[in-house]
Coordinates of C-alpha atoms and ligand atoms in Angstrom, one line a residue:
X137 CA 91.2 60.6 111.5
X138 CA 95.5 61.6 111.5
X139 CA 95.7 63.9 115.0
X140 CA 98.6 66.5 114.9
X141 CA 99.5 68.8 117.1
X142 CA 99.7 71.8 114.9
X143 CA 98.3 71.6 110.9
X144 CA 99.3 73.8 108.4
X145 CA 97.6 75.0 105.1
X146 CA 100.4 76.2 102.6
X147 CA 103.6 75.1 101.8
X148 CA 105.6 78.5 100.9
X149 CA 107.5 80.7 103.0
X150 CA 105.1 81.2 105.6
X151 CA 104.0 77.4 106.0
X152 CA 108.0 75.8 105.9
X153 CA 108.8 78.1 108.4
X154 CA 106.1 77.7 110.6
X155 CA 106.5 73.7 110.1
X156 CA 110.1 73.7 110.9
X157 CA 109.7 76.3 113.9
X158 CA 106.7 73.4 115.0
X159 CA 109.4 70.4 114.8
X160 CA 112.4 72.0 116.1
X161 CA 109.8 72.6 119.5
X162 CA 109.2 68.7 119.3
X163 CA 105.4 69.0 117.7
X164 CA 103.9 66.9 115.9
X165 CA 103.2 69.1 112.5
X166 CA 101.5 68.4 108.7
X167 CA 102.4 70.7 106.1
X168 CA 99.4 71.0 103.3
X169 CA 100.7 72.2 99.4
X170 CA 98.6 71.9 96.7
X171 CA 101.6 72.0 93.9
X172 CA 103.4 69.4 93.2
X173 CA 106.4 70.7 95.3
X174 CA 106.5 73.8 96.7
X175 CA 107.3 77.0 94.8
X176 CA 105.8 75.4 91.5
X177 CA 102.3 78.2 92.2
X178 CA 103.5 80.9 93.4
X179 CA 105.1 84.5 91.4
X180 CA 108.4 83.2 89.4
X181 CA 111.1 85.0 91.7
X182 CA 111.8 87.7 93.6
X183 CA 114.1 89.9 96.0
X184 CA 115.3 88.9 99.4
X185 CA 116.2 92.1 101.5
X186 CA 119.6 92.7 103.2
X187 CA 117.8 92.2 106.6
X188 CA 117.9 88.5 105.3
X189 CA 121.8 88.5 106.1
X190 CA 120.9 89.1 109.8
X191 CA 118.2 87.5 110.8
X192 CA 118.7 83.9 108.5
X193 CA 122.2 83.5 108.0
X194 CA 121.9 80.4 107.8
X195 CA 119.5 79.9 105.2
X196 CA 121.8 83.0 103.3
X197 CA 124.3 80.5 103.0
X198 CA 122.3 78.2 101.5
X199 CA 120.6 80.4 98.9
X200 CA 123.7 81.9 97.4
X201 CA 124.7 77.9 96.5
X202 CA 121.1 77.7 94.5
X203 CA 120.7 78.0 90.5
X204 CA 119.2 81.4 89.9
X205 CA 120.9 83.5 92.7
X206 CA 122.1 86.9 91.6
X207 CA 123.7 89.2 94.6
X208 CA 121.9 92.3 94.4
X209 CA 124.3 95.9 95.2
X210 CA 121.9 98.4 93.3
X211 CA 118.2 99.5 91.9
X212 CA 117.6 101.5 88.8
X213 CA 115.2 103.6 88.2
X214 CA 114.9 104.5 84.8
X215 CA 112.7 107.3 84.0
X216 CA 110.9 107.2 80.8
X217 CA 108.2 110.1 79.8
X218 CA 104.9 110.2 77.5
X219 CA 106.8 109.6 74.4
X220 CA 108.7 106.5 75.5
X221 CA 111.9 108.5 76.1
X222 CA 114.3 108.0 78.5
X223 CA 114.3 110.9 80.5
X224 CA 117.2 109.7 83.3
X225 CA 118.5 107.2 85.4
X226 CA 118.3 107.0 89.4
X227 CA 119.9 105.0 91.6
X228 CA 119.8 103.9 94.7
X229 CA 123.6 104.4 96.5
X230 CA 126.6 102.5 98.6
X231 CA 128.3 103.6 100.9
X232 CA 130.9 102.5 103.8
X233 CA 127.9 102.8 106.5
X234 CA 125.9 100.5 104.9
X235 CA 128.5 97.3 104.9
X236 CA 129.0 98.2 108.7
X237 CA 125.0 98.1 109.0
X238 CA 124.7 94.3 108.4
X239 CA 127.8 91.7 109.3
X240 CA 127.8 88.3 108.4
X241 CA 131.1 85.9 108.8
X242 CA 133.4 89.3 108.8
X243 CA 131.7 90.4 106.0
X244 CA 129.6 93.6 105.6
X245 CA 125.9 92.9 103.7
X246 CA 124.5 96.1 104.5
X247 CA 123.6 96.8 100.8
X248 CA 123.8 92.9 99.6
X249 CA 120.7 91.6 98.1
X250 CA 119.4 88.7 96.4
X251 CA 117.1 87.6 93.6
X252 CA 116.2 83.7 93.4
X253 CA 113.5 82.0 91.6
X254 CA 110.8 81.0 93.9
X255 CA 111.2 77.6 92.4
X256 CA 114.4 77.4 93.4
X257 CA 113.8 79.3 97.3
X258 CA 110.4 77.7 98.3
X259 CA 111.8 74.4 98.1
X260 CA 114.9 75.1 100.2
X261 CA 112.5 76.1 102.6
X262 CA 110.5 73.4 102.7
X263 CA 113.4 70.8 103.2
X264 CA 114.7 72.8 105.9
X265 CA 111.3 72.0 107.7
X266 CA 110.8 68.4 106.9
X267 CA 114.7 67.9 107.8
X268 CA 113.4 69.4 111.2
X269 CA 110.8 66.6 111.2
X270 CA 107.7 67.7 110.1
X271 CA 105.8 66.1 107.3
X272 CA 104.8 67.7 103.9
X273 CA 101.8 66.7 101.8
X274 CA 102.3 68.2 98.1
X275 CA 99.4 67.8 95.8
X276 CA 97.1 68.5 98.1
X277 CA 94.6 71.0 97.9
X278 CA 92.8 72.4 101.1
X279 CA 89.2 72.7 100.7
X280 CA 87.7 73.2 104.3
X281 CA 88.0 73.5 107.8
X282 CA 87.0 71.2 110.6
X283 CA 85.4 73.4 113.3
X284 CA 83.7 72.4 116.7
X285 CA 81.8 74.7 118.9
X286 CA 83.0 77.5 116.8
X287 CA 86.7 76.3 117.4
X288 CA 88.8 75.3 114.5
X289 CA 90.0 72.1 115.0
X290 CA 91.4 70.4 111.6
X291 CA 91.7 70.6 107.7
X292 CA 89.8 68.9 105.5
X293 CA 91.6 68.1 101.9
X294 CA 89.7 68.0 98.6
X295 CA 89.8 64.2 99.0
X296 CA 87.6 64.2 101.9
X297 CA 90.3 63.2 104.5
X298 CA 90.1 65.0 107.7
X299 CA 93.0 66.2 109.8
X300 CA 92.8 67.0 113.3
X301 CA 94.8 69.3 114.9
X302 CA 95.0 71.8 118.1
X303 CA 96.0 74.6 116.2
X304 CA 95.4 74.9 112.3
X305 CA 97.6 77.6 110.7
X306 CA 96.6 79.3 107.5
X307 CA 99.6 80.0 105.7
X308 CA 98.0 79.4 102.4
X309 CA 98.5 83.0 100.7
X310 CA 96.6 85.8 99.3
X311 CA 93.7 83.8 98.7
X312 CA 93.8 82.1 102.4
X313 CA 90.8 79.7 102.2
X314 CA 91.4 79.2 106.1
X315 CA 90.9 83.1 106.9
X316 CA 87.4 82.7 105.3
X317 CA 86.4 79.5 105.9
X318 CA 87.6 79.7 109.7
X319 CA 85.6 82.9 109.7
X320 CA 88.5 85.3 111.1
X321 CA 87.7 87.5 107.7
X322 CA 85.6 87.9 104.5
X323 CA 87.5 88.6 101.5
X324 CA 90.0 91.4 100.8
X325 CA 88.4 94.7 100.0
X326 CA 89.7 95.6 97.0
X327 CA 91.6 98.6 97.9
X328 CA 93.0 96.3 100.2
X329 CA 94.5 94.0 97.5
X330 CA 96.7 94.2 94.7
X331 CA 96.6 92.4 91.3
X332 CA 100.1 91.5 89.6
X333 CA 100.7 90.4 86.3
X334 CA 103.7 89.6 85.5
X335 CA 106.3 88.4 82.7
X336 CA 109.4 85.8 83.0
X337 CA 111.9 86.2 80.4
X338 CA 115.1 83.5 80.0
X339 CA 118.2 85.4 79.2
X340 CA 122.0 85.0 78.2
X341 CA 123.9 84.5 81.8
X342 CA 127.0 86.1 80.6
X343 CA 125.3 89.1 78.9
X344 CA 123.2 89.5 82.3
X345 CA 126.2 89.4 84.3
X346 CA 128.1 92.0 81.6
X347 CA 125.2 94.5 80.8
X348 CA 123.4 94.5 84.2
X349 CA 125.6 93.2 86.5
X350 CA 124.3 93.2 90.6
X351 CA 121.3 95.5 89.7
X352 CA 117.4 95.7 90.0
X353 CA 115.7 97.8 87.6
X354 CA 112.6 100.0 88.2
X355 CA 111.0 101.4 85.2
X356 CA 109.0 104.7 86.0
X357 CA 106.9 106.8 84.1
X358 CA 103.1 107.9 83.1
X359 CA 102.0 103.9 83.7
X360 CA 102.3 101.9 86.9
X361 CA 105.5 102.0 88.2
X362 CA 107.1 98.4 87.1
X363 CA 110.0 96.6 89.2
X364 CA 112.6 93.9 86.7
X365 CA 114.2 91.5 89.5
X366 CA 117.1 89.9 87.1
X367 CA 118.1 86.4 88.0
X368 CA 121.3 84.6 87.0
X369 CA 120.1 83.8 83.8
X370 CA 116.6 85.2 83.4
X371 CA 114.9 88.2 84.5
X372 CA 110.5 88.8 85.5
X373 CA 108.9 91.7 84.8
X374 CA 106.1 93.1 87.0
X375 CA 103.2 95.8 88.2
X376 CA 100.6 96.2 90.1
X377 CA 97.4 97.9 90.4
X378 CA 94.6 97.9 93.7
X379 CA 91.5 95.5 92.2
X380 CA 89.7 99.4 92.7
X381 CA 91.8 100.7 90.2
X382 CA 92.0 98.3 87.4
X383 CA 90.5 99.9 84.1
X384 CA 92.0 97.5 81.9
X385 CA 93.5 94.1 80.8
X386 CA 96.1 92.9 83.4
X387 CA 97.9 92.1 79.9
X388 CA 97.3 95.6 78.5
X389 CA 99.5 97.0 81.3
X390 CA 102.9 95.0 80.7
X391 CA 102.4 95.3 77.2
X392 CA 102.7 98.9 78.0
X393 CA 106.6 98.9 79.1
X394 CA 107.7 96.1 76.5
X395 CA 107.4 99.1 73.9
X396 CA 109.8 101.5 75.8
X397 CA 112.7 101.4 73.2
X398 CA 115.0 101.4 76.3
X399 CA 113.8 98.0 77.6
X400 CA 113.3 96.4 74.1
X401 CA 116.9 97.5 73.8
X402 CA 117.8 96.1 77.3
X403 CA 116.3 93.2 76.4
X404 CA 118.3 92.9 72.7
X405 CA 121.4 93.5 75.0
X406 CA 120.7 90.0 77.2
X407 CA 119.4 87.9 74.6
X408 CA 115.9 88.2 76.2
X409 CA 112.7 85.5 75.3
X410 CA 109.7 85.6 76.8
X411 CA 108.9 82.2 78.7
X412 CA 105.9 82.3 80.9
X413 CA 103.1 84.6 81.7
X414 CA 101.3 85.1 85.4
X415 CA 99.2 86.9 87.4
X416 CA 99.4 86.9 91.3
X417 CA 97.4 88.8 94.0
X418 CA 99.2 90.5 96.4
X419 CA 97.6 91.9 99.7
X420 CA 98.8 95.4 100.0
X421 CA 97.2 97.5 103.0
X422 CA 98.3 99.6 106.0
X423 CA 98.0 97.0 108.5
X424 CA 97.1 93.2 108.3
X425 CA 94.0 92.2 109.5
X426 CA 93.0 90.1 112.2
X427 CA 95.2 87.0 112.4
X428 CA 94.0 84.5 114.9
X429 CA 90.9 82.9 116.1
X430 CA 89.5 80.2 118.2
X431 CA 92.3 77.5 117.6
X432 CA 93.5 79.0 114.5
X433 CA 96.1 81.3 113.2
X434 CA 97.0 83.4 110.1
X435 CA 101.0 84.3 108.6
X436 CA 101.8 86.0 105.9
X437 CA 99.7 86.5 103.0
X438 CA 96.7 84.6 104.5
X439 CA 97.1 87.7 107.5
X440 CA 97.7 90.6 105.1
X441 CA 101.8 90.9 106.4
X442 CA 103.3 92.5 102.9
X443 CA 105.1 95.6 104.1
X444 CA 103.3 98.4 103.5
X445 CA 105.8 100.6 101.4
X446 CA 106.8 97.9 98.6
X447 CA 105.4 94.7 98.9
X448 CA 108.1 92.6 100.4
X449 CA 106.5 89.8 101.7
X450 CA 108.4 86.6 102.3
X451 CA 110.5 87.8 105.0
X452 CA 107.2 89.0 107.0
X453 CA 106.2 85.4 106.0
X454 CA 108.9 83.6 107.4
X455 CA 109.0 85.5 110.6
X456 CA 105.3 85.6 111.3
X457 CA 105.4 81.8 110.4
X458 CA 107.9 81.2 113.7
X459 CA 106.1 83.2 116.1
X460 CA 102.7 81.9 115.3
X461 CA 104.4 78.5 115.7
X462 CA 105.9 79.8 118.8
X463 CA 102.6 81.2 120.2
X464 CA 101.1 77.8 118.9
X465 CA 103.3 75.8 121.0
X466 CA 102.8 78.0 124.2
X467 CA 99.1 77.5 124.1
X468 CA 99.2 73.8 123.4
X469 CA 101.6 73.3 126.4
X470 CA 99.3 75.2 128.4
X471 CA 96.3 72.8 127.1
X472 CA 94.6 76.6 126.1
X473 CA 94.6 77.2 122.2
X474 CA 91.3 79.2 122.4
X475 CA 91.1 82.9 120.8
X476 CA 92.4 84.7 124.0
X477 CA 95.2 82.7 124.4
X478 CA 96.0 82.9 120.6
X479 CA 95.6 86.7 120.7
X480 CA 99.3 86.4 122.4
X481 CA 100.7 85.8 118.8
X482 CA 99.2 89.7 117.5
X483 CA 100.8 91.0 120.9
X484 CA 104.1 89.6 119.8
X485 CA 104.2 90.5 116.0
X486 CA 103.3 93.9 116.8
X487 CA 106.0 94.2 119.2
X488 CA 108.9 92.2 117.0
X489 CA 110.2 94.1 113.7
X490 CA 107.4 92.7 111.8
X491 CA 105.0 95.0 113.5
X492 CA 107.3 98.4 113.2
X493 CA 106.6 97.5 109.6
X494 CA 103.8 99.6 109.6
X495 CA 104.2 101.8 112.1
X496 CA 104.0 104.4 109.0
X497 CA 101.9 101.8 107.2
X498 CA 99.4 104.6 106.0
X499 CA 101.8 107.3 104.8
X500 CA 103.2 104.3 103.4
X501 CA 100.3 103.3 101.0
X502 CA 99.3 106.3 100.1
X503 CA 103.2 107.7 98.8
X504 CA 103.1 104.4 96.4
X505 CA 99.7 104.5 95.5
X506 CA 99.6 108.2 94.6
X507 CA 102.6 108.2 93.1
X508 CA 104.3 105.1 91.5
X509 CA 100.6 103.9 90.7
X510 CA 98.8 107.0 89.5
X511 CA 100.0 107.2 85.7
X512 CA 98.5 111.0 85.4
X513 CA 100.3 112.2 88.4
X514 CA 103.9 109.8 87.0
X515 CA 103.8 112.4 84.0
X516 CA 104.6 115.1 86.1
X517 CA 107.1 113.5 88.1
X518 CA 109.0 112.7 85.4
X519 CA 109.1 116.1 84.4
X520 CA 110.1 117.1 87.9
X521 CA 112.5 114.2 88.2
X522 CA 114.6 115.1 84.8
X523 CA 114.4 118.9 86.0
X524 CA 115.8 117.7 89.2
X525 CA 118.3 115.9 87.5
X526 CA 119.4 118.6 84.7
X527 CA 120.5 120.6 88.0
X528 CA 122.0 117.9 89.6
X529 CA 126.2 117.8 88.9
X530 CA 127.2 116.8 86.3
X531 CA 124.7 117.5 84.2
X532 CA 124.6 121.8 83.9
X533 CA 128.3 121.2 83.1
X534 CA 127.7 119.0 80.7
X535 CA 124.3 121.1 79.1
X536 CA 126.2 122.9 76.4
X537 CA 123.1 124.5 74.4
X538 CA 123.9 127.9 75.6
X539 CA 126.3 130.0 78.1
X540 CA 126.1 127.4 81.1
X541 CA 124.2 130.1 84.2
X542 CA 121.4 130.9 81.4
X543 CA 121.0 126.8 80.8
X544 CA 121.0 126.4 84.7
X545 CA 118.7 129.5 85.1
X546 CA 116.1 127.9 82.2
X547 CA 116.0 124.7 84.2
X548 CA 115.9 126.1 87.4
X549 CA 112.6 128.4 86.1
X550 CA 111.0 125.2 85.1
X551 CA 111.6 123.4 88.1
X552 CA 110.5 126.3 90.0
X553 CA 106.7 126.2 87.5
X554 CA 106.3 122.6 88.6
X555 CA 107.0 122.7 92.0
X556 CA 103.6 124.5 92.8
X557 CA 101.9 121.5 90.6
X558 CA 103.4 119.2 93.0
X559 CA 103.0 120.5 96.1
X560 CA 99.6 118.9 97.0
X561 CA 101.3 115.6 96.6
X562 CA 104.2 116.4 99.0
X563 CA 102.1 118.0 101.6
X564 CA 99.9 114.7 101.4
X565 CA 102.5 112.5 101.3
X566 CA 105.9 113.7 101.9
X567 CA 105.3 115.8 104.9
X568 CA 103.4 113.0 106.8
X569 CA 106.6 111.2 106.8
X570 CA 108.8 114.2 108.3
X571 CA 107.3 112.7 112.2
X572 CA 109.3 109.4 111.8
X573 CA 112.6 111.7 111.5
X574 CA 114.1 111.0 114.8
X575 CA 114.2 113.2 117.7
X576 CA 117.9 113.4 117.6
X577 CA 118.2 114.3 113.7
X578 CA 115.2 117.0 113.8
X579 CA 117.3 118.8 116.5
X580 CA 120.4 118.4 114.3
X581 CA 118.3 119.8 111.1
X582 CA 116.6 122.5 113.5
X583 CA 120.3 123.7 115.1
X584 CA 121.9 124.1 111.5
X585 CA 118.7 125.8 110.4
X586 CA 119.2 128.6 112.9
X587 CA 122.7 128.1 112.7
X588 CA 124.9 129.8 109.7
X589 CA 122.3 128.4 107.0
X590 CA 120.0 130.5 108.4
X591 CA 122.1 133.4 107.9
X592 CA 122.8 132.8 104.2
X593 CA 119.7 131.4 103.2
X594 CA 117.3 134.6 103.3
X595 CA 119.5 136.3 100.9
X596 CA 118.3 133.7 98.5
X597 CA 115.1 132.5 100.5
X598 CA 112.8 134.2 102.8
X599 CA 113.6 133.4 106.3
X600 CA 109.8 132.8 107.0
X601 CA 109.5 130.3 103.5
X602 CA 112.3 128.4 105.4
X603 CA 111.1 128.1 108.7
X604 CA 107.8 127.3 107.4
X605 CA 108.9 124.5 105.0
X606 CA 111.5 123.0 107.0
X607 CA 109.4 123.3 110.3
X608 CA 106.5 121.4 108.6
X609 CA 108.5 118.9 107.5
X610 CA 110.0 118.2 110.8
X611 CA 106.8 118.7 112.6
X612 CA 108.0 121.3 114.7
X613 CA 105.3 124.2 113.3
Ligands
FAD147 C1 104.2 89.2 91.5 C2 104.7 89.2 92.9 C3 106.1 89.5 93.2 C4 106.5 89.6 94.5 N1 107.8 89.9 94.7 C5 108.4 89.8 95.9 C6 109.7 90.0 96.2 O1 110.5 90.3 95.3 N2 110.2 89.9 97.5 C7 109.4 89.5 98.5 O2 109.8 89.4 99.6 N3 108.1 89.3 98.3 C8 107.5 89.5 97.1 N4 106.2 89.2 96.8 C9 105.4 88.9 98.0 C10 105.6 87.4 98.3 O3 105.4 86.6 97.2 C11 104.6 87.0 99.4 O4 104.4 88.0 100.4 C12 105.0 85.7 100.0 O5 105.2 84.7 99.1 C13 104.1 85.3 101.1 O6 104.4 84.0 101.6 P1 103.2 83.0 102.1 O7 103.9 81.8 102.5 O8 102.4 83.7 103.1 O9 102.3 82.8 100.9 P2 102.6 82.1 99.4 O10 104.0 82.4 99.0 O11 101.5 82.6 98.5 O12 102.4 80.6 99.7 C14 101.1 80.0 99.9 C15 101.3 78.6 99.5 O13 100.1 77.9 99.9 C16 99.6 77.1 98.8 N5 98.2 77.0 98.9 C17 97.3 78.0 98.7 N6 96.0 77.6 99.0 C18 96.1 76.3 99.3 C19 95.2 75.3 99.7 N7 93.9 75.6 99.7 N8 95.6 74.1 99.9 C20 96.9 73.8 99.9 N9 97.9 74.7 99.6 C21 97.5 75.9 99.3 C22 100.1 77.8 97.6 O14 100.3 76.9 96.5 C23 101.4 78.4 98.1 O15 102.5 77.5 97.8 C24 105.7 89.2 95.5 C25 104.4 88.9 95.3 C26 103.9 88.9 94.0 C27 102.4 88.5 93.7

């Protein structure tokens, strides 16, 4: 029977980087993928945050060099209502503070991102860890664990062979056959997991580069919210739903936004074709759950890491893949890799930026999941959202259907109708949020309140509506 030090189950994100961090220590460390190379199973692309610029440089470097890399400077959201009409167009914004934010090589990244094809990405990753020195096994599917006295102590592949190991890491995704079998956790509840279909189209590089240049796009309305992550020369199409929501085809859903006129005509505009159909799970819950056991730990998907507000997961991957390989290393120098001494790898995600992940993890879940993934509730925020709009400059300038303060004064009134209709939602989900407003800005907020807005306000506003709002809000009532 092969002996390792440390064997891992999965060969994305999550599984290189734990391999690599496992070399670079001097381990002896077997990396389990059941593709043919790494990437080949897993969603078709995706976003890389700007955090990426900070905390791997390095491999930033090397991912702006690969195929499909698109640098990232915006998100769209365009708003479409019940009839398929585009209602407006968000965005997200840019300013100087945000290049000063992130700094790599004298340049500012602070609202850089970047889209890559995971075929392209999981790869890289994997190289970086068998360059390190650890050994990858590709075509090679996991089927069991090897457990003594209740302590994991191997894999097993669906060949039979046995690999021993002190510490087995399950880095093998949403389905995570080593969280089961390994008995850390059952199954995902099912509002505890998200189901993704989603559609890869192939596109005209120059048109992408010409018509959507460095942008995401969102598109929102009275269906579940769906996110377009354009590549260099293609773009995938997405949305989710909790496996306790689903009242339909997976299918059904997509088919839903490819007969917005605006996205057929995006589309038109890039030279679009359709080129491959999937559907993912994607673990999307408050916390993650447990993730070690006796002689056995659990990163990323396998532990439930996705951040909480919009599903990002391969940087929680990467970085819970280090310091389980750190905490790994630890106990096997210590000649302890039992379930206490492994608990030291919770101790030190929760206390890394990984763990202030979800610090608001509930409020989190539940703004998405009423909002962005409640179709019913979606058709009144896109009324809201173009009222919001149609008073937002330019647009009463430019609203030339009547004398321009009885225009503002119609939208206004409407706005002012739907706001009650809403209110639920943001004292559910908005206010919840006001207590991660720092200490220092609530006091800022709070002096000008009392300050001269408070003086002018009332003439427009109640003083007591004010304090109310804007004291519950802050949490200060
Ligand atoms: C549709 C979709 C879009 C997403 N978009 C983004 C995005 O834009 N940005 C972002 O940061 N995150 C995104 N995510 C989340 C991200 O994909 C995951 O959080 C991330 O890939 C987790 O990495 P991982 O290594 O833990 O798991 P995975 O990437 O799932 O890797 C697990 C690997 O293990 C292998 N494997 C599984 N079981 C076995 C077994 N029994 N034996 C051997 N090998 C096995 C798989 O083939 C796979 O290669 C998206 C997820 C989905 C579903």
């Amino acid at each position: 029977m092969a002996k390792y030090d440390i064997a891992i189950s999965g060969g994305g994100p999550g599984g290189a980087y734990a391999a690599k961090t496992a070399a670079e220590l001097g381990l002896r460390v077997v990396f389990f993928e059941r593709a043919r190379k790494s990437g080949e199973k897993n969603a078709s692309g995706c976003g890389l945050g700007q955090r990426w610029w900070r905390d791997f440089p390095f491999i930033m470097d090397e991912i702006v060099e690969l195929d499909s890399y698109r640098e990232i400077h915006f998100c769209y959201f365009k708003i479409t209502d019940s009839d398929d009409r585009l209602v407006t167009t968000i965005s997200t914004a840019k300013t100087p503070k945000d290049d000063r934010r992130i700094q790599h090589k004298d340049h500012g990244y602070g609202m850089t991102g970047t889209s890559i094809y995971r075929s392209d990405l999981d790869p890289l990753l994997a190289n970086l860890a068998c360059n390190a020195g650890a050994e990858l096994r590709t075509s090679t599917l996991i089927t069991d664990v090897i457990k003594e006295k209740g302590r994991v102590c191997g894999l097993v592949t669906e060949k039979g062979e046995k690999i021993e190991a002190d510490v087995v890491i399950g880095a093998d995704g949403a389905h995570s056959l080593v969280a089961i079998a390994s008995g850390i956790r059952k199954r995902w509840n099912k509002d505890q997991i998200t189901l993704v279909p989603q559609l890869d189209f192939s596109c005209n590089e120059q048109r992408m580069d010409d018509v959507i240049g460095p942008a995401e796009l969102v598109w929102f309305g009275p269906y579940c919210g769906a996110y377009q992550v354009n590549f260099r020369d293609g773009f995938h199409l997405g949305l989710g739903q909790w496996l306790d929501k689903w009242d339909t085809r997976p299918l059904d859903m997509v088919k839903r936004i490819l007969k917005i006129p605006a996205f057929q005509a995006m589309c038109r505009s890039v030279d679009a074709e359709l080129r491959e159909y999937q559907v993912h799970l994607l673990p999307w819950m408050p916390h993650p759950g447990k993730s070690y056991g006796d002689g056995v730990l659990l990163v990323g998907d396998a532990g439930g890491f996705p951040c909480p507000l919009e599903g990002e997961g391969i940087w929680h991957a990467c970085l819970t893949g280090r310091m389980a390989a750190e905490t790994a290393a630890e106990a096997i120098a210590a000649g302890d890799v039992s379930e206490k001494a492994l608990s030291a790898y919770e101790r030190k995600w929760k206390q890394s930026a990984v763990g202030r992940e979800y610090e608001f993890g509930q409020e989190y879940v539940n703004l998405w999941k009423n909002s962005a993934f409640d179709p019913e509730f979606m058709k009144k925020m896109v009324l809201f959202l173009g009222e919001v709009q149609s008073l937002n400059f330019p647009s009463p300038v430019f609203d030339w259907s009547d004398d321009h303060m009885k225009t503002f004064n119609d939208h206004l009134g409407h706005l002012l109708d739907l706001l009650p209709e809403l209110s639920d939602f943001a004292n559910h989900n908005i206010v919840p949020l006001g207590k991660g407003i720092s200490t220092e800005n609530r006091e800022r907020i709070a002096g000008m309140i009392s300050g001269s807005i408070k003086k002018k306000l009332p003439r427009i506003i109640p003083q007591r509506v004010i304090r109310s709002v804007v004291g519950r809000f802050l949490g200060l009532a």
